Short mmCIF file of C-alpha atoms in Angstrom, two decimals:
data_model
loop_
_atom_site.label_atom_id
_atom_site.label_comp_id
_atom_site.label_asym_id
_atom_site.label_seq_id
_atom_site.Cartn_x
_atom_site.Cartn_y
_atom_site.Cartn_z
CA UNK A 1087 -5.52 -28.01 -4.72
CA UNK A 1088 -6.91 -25.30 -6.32
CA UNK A 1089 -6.58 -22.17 -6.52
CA UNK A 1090 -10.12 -20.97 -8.11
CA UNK A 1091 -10.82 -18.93 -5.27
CA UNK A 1092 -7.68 -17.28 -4.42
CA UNK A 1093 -8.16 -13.52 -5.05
CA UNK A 1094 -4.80 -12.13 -3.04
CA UNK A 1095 -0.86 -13.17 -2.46
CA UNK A 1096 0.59 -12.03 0.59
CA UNK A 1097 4.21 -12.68 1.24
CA UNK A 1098 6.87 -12.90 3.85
CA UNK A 1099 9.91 -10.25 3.20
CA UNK A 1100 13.24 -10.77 4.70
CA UNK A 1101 14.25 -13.85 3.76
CA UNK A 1102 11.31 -14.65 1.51
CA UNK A 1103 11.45 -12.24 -1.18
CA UNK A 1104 15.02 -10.62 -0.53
CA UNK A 1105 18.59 -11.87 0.86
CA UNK A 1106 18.85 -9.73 3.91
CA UNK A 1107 22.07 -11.35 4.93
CA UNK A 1108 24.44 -10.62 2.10
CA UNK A 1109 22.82 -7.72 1.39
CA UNK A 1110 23.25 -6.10 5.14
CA UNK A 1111 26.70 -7.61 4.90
CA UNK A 1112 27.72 -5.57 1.95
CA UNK A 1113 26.09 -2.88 2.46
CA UNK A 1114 28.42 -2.83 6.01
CA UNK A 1115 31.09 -3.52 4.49
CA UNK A 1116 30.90 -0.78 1.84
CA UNK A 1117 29.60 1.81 4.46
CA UNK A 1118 31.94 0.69 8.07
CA UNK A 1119 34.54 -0.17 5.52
CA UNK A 1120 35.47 3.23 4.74
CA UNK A 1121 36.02 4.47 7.99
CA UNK A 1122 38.47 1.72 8.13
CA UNK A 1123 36.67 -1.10 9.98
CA UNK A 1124 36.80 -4.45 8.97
CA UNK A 1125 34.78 -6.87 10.25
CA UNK A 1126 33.05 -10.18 9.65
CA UNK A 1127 30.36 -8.80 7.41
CA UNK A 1128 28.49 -11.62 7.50
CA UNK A 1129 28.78 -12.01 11.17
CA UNK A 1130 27.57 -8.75 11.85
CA UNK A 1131 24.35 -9.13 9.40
CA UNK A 1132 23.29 -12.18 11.59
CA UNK A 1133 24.22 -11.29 15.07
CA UNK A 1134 22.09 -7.76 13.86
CA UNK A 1135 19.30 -9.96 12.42
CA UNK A 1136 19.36 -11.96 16.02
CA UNK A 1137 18.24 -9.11 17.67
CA UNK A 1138 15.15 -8.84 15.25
CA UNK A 1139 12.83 -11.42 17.05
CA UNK A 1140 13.40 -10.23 20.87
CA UNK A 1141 12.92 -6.55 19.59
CA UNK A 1142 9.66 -7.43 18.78
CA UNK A 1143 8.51 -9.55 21.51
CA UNK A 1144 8.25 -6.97 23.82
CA UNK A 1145 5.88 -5.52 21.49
CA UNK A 1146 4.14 -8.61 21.10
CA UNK A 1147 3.86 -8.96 24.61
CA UNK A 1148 2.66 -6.06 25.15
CA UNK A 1149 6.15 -4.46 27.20
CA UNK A 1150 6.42 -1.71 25.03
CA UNK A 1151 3.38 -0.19 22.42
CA UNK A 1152 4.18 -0.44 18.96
CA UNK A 1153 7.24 0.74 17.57
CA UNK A 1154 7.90 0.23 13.59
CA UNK A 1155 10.65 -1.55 12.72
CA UNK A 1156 13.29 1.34 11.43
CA UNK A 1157 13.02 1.76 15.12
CA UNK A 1158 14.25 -1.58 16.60
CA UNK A 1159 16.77 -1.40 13.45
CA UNK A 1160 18.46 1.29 15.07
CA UNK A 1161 18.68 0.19 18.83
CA UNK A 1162 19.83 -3.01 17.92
CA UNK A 1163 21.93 -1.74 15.60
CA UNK A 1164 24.08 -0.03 18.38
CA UNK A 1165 23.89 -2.91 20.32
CA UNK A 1166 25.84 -4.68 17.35
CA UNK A 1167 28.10 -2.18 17.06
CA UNK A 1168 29.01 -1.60 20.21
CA UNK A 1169 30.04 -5.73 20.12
CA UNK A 1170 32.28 -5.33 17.33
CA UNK A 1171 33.60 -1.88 18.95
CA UNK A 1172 32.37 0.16 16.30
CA UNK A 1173 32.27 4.14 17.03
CA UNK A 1174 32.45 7.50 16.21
CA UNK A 1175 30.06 7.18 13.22
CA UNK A 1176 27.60 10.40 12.45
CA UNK A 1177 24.11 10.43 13.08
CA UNK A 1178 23.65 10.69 9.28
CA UNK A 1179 25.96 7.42 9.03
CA UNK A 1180 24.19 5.46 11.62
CA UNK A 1181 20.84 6.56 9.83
CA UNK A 1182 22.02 5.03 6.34
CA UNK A 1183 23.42 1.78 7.56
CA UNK A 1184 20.19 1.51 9.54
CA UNK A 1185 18.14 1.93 5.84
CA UNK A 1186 20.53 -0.37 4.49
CA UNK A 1187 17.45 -2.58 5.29
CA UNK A 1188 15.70 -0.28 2.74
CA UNK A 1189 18.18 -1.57 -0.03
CA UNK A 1190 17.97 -5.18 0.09
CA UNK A 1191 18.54 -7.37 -2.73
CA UNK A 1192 16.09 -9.93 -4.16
CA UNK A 1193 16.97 -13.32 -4.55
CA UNK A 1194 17.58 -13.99 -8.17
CA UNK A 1195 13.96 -15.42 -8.99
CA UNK A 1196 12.14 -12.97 -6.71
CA UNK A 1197 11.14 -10.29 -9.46
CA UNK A 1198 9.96 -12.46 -12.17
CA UNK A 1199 8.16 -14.44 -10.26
CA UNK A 1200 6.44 -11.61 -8.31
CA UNK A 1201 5.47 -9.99 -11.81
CA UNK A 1202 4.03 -13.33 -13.26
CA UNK A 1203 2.07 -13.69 -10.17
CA UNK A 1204 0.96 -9.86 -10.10
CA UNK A 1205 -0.83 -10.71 -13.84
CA UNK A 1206 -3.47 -13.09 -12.16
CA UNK A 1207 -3.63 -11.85 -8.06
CA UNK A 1208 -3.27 -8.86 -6.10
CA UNK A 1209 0.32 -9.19 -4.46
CA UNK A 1210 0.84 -7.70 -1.72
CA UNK A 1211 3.73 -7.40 1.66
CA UNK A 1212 3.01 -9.47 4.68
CA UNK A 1213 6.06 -8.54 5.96
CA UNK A 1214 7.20 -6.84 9.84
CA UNK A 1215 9.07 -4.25 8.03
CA UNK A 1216 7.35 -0.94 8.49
CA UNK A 1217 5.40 0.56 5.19
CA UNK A 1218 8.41 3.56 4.41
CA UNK A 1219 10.89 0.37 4.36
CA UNK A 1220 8.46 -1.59 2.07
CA UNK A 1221 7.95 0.90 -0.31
CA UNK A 1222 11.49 2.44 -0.42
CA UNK A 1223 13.04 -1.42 -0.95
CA UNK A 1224 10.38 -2.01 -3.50
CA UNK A 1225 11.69 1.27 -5.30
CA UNK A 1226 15.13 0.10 -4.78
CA UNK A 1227 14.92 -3.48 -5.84
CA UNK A 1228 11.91 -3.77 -8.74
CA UNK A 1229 9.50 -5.09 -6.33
CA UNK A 1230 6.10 -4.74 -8.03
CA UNK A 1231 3.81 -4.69 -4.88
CA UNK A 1232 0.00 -3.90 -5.13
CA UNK A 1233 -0.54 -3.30 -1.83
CA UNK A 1234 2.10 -2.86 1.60
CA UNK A 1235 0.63 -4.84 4.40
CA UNK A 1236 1.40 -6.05 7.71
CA UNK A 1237 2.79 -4.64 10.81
CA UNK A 1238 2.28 -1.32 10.60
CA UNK A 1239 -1.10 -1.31 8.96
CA UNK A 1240 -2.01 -3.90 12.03
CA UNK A 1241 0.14 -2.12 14.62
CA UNK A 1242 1.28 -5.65 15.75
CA UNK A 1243 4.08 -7.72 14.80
CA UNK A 1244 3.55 -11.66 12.90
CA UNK A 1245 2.87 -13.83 14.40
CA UNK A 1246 -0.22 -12.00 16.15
CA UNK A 1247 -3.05 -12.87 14.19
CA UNK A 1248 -4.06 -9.46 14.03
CA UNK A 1249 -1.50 -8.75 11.72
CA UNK A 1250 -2.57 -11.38 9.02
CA UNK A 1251 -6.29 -10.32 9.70
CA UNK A 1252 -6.13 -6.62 9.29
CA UNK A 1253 -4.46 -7.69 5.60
CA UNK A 1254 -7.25 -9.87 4.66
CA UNK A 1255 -9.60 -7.25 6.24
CA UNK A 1256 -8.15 -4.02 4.04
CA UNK A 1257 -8.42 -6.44 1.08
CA UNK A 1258 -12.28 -6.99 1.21
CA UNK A 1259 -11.48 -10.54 0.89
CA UNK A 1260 -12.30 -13.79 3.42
CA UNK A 1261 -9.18 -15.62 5.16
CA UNK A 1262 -9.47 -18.23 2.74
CA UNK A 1263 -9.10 -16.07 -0.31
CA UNK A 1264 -5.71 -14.97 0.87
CA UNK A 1265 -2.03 -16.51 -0.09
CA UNK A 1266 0.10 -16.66 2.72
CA UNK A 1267 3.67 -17.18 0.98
CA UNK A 1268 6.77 -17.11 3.36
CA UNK A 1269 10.27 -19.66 3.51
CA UNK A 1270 9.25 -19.60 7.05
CA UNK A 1271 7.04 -22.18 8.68
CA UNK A 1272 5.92 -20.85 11.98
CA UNK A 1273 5.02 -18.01 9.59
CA UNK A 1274 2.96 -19.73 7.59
CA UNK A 1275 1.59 -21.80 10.72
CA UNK A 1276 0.32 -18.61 11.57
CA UNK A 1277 -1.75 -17.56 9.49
CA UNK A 1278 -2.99 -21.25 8.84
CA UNK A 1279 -4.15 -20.71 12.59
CA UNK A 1280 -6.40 -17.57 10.83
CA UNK A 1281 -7.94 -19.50 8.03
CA UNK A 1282 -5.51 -17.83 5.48
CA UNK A 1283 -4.35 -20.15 2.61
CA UNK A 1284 -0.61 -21.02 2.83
CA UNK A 1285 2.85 -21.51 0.44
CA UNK A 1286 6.20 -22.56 1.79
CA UNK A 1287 8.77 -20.78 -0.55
CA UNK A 1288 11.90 -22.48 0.25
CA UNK A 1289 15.10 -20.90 0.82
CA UNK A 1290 17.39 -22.86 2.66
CA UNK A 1291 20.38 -20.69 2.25
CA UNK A 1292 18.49 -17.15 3.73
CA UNK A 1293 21.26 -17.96 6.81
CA UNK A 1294 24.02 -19.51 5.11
CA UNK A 1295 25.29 -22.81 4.22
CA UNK A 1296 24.85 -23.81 8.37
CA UNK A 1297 21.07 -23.17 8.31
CA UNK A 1298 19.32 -25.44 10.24
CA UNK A 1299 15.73 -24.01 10.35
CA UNK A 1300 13.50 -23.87 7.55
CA UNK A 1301 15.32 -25.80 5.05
CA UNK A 1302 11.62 -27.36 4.04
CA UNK A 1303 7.97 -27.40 4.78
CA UNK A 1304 7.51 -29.54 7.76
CA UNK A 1305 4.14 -29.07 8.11
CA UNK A 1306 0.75 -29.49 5.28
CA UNK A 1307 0.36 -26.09 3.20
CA UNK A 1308 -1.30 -25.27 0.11
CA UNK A 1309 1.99 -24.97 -1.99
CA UNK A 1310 4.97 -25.93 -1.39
CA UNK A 1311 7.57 -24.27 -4.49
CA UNK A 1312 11.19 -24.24 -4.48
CA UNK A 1313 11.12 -20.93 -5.17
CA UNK A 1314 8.73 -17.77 -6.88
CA UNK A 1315 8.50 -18.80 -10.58
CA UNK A 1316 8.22 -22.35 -9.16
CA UNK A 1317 4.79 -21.20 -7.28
CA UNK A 1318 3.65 -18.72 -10.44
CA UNK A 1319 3.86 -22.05 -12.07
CA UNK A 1320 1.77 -24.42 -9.71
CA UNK A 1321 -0.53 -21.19 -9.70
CA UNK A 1322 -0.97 -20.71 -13.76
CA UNK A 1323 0.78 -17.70 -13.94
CA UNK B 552 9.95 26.16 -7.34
CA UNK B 553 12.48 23.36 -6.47
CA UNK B 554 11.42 20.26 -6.14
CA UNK B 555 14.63 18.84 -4.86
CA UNK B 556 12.96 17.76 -1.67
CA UNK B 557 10.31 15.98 -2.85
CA UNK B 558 9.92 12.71 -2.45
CA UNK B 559 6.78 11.42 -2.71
CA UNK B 560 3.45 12.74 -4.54
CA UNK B 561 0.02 11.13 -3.09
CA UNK B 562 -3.19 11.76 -5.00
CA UNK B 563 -6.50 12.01 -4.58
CA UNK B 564 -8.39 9.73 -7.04
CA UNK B 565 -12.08 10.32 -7.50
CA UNK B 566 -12.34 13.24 -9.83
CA UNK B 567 -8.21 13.74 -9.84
CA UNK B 568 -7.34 10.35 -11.39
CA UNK B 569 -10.48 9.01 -12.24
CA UNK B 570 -13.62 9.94 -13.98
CA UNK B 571 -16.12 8.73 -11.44
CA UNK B 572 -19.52 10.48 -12.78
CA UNK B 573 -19.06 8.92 -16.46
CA UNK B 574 -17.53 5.98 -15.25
CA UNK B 575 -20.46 5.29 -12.53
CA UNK B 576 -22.97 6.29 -15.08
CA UNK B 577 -21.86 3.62 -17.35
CA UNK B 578 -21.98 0.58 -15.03
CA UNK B 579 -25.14 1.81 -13.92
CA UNK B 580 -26.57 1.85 -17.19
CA UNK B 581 -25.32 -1.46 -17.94
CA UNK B 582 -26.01 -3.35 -14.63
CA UNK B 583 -29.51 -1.67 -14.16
CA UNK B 584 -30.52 -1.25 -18.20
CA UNK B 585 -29.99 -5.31 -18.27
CA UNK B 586 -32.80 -5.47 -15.55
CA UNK B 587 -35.04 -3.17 -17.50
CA UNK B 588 -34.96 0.23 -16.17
CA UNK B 589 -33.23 3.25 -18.18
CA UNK B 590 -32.48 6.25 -16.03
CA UNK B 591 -31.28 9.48 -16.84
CA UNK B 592 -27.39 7.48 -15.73
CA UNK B 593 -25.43 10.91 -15.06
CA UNK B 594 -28.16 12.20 -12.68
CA UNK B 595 -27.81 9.05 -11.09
CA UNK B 596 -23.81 9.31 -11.05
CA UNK B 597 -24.12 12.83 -9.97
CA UNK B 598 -27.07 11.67 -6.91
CA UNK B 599 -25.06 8.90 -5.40
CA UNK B 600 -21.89 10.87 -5.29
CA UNK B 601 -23.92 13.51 -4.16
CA UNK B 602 -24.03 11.96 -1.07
CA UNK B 603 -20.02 11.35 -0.25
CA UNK B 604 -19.58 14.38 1.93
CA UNK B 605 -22.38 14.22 4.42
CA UNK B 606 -21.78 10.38 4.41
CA UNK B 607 -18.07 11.24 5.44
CA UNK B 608 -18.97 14.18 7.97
CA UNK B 609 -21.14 12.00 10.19
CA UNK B 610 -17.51 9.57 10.81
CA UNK B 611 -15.65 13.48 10.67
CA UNK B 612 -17.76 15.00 13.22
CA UNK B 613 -17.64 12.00 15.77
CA UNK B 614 -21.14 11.38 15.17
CA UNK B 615 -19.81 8.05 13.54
CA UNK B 616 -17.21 5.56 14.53
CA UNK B 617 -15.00 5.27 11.06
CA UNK B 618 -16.27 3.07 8.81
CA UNK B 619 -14.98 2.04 5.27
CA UNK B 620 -16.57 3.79 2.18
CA UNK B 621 -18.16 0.73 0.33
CA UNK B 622 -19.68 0.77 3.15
CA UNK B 623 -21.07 4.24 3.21
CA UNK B 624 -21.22 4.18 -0.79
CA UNK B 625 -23.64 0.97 -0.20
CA UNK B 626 -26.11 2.49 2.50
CA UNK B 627 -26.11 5.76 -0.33
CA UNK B 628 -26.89 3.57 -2.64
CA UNK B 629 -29.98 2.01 -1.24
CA UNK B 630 -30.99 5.68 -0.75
CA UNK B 631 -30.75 6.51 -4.01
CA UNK B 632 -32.26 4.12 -5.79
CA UNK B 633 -35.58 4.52 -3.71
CA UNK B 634 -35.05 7.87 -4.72
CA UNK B 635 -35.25 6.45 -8.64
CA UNK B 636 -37.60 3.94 -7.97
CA UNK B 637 -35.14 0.98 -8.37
CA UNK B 638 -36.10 -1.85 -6.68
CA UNK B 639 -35.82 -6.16 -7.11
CA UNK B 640 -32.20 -6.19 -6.99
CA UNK B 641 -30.16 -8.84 -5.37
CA UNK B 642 -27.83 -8.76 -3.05
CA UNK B 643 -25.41 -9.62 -5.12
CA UNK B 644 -26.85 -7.86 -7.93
CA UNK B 645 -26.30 -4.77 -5.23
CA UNK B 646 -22.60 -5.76 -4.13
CA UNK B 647 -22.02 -5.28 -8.02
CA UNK B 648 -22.89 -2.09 -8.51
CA UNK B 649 -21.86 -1.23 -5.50
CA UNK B 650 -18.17 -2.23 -6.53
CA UNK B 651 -18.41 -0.11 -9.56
CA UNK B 652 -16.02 2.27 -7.45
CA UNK B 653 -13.94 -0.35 -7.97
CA UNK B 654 -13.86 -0.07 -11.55
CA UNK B 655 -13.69 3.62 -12.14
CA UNK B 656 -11.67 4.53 -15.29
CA UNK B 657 -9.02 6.94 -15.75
CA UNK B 658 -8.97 10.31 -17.83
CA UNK B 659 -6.93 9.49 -20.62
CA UNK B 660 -3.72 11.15 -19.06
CA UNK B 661 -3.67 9.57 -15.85
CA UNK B 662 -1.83 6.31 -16.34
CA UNK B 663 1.02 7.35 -18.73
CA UNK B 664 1.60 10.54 -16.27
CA UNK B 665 1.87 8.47 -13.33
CA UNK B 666 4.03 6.04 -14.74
CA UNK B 667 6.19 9.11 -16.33
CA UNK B 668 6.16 10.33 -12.23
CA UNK B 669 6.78 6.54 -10.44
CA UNK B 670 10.00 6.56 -12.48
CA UNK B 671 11.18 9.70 -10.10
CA UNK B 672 8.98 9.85 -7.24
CA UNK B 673 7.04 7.09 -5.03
CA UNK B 674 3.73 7.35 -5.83
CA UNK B 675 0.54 6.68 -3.53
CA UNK B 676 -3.20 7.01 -3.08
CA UNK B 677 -4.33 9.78 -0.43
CA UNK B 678 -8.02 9.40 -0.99
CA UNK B 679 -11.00 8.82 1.22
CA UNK B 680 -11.90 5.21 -0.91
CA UNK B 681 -11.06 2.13 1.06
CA UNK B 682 -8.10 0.45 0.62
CA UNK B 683 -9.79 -2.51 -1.23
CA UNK B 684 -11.32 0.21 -3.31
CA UNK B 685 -8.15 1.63 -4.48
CA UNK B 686 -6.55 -1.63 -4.96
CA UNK B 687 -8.75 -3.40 -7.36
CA UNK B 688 -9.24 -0.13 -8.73
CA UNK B 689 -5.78 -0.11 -9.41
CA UNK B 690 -5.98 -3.81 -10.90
CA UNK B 691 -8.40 -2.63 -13.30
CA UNK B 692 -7.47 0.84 -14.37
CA UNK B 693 -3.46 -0.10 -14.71
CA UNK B 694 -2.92 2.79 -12.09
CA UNK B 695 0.40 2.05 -11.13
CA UNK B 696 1.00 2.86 -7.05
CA UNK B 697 3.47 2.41 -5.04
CA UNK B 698 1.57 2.68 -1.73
CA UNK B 699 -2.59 2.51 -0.54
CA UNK B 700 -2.13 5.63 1.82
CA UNK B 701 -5.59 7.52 3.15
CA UNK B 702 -8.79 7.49 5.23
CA UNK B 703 -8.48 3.57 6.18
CA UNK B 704 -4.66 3.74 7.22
CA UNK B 705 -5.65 6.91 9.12
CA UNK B 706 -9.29 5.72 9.91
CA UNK B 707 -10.63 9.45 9.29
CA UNK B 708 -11.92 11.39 6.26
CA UNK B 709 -10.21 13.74 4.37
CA UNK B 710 -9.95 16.94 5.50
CA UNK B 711 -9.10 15.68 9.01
CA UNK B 712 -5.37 16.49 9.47
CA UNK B 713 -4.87 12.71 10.53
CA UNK B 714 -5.25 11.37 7.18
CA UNK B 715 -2.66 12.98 5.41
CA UNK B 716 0.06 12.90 8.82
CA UNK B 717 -0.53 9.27 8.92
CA UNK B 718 0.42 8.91 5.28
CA UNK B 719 3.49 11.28 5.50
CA UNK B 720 4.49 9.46 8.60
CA UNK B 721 4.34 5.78 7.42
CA UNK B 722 6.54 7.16 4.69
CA UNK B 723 8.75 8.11 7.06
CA UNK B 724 8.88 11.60 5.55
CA UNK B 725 8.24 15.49 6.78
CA UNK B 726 5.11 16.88 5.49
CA UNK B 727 7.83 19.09 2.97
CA UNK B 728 8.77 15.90 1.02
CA UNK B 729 5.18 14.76 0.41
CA UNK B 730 3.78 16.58 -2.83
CA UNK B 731 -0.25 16.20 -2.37
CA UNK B 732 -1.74 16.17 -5.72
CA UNK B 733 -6.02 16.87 -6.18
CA UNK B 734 -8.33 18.63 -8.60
CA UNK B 735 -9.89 20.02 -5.42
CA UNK B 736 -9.10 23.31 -4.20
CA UNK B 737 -10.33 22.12 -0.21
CA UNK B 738 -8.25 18.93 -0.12
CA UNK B 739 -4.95 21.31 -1.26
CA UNK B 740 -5.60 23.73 1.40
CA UNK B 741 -6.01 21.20 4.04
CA UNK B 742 -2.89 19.28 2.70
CA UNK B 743 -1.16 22.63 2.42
CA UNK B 744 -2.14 23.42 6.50
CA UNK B 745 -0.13 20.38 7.56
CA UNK B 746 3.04 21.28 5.56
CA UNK B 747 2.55 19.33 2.74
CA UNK B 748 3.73 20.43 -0.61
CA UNK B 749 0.72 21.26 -3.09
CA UNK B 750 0.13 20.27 -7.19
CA UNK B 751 -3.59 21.33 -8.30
CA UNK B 752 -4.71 19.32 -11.53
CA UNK B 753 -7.42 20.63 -13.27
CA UNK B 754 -10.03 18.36 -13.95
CA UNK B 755 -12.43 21.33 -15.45
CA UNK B 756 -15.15 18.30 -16.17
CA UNK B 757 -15.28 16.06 -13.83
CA UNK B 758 -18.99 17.06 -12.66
CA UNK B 759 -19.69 17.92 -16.43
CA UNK B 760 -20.17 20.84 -18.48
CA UNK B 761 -22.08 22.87 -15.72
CA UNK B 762 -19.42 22.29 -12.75
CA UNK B 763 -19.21 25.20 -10.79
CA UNK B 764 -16.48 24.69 -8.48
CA UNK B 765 -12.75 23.30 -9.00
CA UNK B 766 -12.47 24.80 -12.35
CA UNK B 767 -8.98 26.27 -11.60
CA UNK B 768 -6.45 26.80 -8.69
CA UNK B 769 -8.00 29.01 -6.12
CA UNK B 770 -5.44 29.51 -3.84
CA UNK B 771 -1.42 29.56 -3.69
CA UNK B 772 -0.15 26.07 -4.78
CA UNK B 773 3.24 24.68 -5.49
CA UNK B 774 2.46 23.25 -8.83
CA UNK B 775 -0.56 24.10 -11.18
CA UNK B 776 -0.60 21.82 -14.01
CA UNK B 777 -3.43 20.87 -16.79
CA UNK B 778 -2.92 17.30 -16.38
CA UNK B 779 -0.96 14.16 -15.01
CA UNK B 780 1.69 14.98 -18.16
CA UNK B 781 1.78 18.25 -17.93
CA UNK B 782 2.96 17.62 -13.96
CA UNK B 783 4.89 14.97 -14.90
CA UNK B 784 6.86 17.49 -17.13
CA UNK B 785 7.13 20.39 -14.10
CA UNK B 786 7.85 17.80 -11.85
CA UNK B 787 11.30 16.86 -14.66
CA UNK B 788 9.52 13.81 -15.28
#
């Protein structure tokens, strides 16, 4: 197709841009480590990550008014910890393992890719992770955003629309100008629903060697890349 | 003072990072010259922008839902071009100009201070434009921000409190670690009432060689600097 009209790239986060499950993982390890736990690391980054979609679904469903995402971190973190009978950790400790979702890592291709596509289009996050998580990960890991968008700017969590339409809204732009990227395709089917444009970045190892969601785009996007400098490529970047 | 605890400087932009009045009077002469008419270009600068504040005070009073500033820079734009005797445009001859806010150039220190600053501190917008505004301002000045923060995230006008607590609070800061940075005495002291940390840049010019007001720090700030640099180089930049 093309891409003539495409002003903006919005993207998926966790999983999309960086590898929250190694990086949570070693991060744990590094931080429960020294006070002399050891765990499953990886274990513990996915049964945390588990918690992620019910958290928000009482939000979505209106149960519980918007809460930003540091938030939910932090309750299911201590639901995860009390699983793997982890105490006696300081406030201050519990605070930093929670931001270790403020350090995560990019996958290898992420930051090139983002900068060749920031040359042509306004790139921006599309992302449920709150705007101080954006924008200190960004700092951490190189990530050269234009713009932090979605939950908390919409006060709603993805999928609900008005998360993907406040973004296109705060962008002056029309649905259709607006790159949905994500490795995620109920994500993407999502804003497809909102007249947004759409570009499955595959990762099929974002949950280990066992994933069995998401390994590929089963649906019709835009783009469909095998990763970032794949899509900077189909874009002309 | 120490400025350990800072961790994040937001800026106003029209006047602090940007010449608007030179920059506006430029576009204007070129959009409008090309159609025939030739205008005394900084009196027209001066006019439009001349009508920011009351715009504003109508959506700070109450009086007026909020509503984005191309918005309100459009409906002062019709104004002042009856006012000038401008007439025959299009529409999208209008949207053009119109978007000239959205190609506002720097003063000549702005972008290699801010980058000199992003290297320490996160970096944002607090100013009353609209987040499109700032963005493809950004795209076309090089202005190099970490974060859109301001009157759309807040919905409110500058100097309503909301607008700079929202943008300390999606940081996920305290008013202390947020340095607010303006060539405007007002928006320091307003900053300064909700416990944010103050830098005054003196932008001695910005409404020409007759401005009145804003020629130097007024009040007790944190920081007084000549420029971006010179901030950058209190700030250990």
């Amino acid at each position: 197709m093309s891409d003539v009209d495409i002003k903006a790239l919005v993207f998926d986060v966790f999983g999309t841009v960086v590898d929250w499950r190694t990086s949570i993982a070693q991060e744990a390890s590094i931080l429960l480590g020294k006070k002399g736990f050891d765990l499953d690391w990886l274990k513990f980054a996915e049964l945390w990550r588990a918690k992620y979609q019910p958290a928000m679904e009482q939000v979505r469903t209106g149960k519980r008014g918007y809460v930003r995402l540091d938030i939910l971190h932090m309750e299911n973190l201590m639901e995860v910890l009390e699983k793997f009978s982890v105490g006696g950790l300081s406030s201050a400790e519990l605070e930093n393992l929670n931001k270790a979702w403020h350090r995560l890592q990019p996958w290898p291709d992420s930051v090139s890719g983002l900068k060749r596509l920031k040359n042509k289009f306004i790139i921006g996050t599309m992302s449920n992770g709150n705007v101080a998580l954006m924008v200190n990960m960004a700092k951490h890991s190189d990530l050269p955003w234009d713009v932090i968008l979605g939950a908390e700017p919409a006060q709603a969590y993805k999928p609900d629309p008005k998360t993907y339409l406040t973004g296109v809204e705060w962008l002056g732009l029309k649905p259709d100008e607006v790159l949905m990227c994500a490795a995620h395709n109920n994500d993407l089917l999502a804003a497809k629903a909102q007249g947004l444009k759409t570009a499955f970045i595959a990762r099929p190892t974002e949950y280990g060697e066992y994933q069995s969601l998401d390994i590929k785009a089963e649906h019709k996007f835009d783009y469909i890349s095998t990763d970032m400098n794949d899509l900077a490529g189909q874009l002309g970047c």
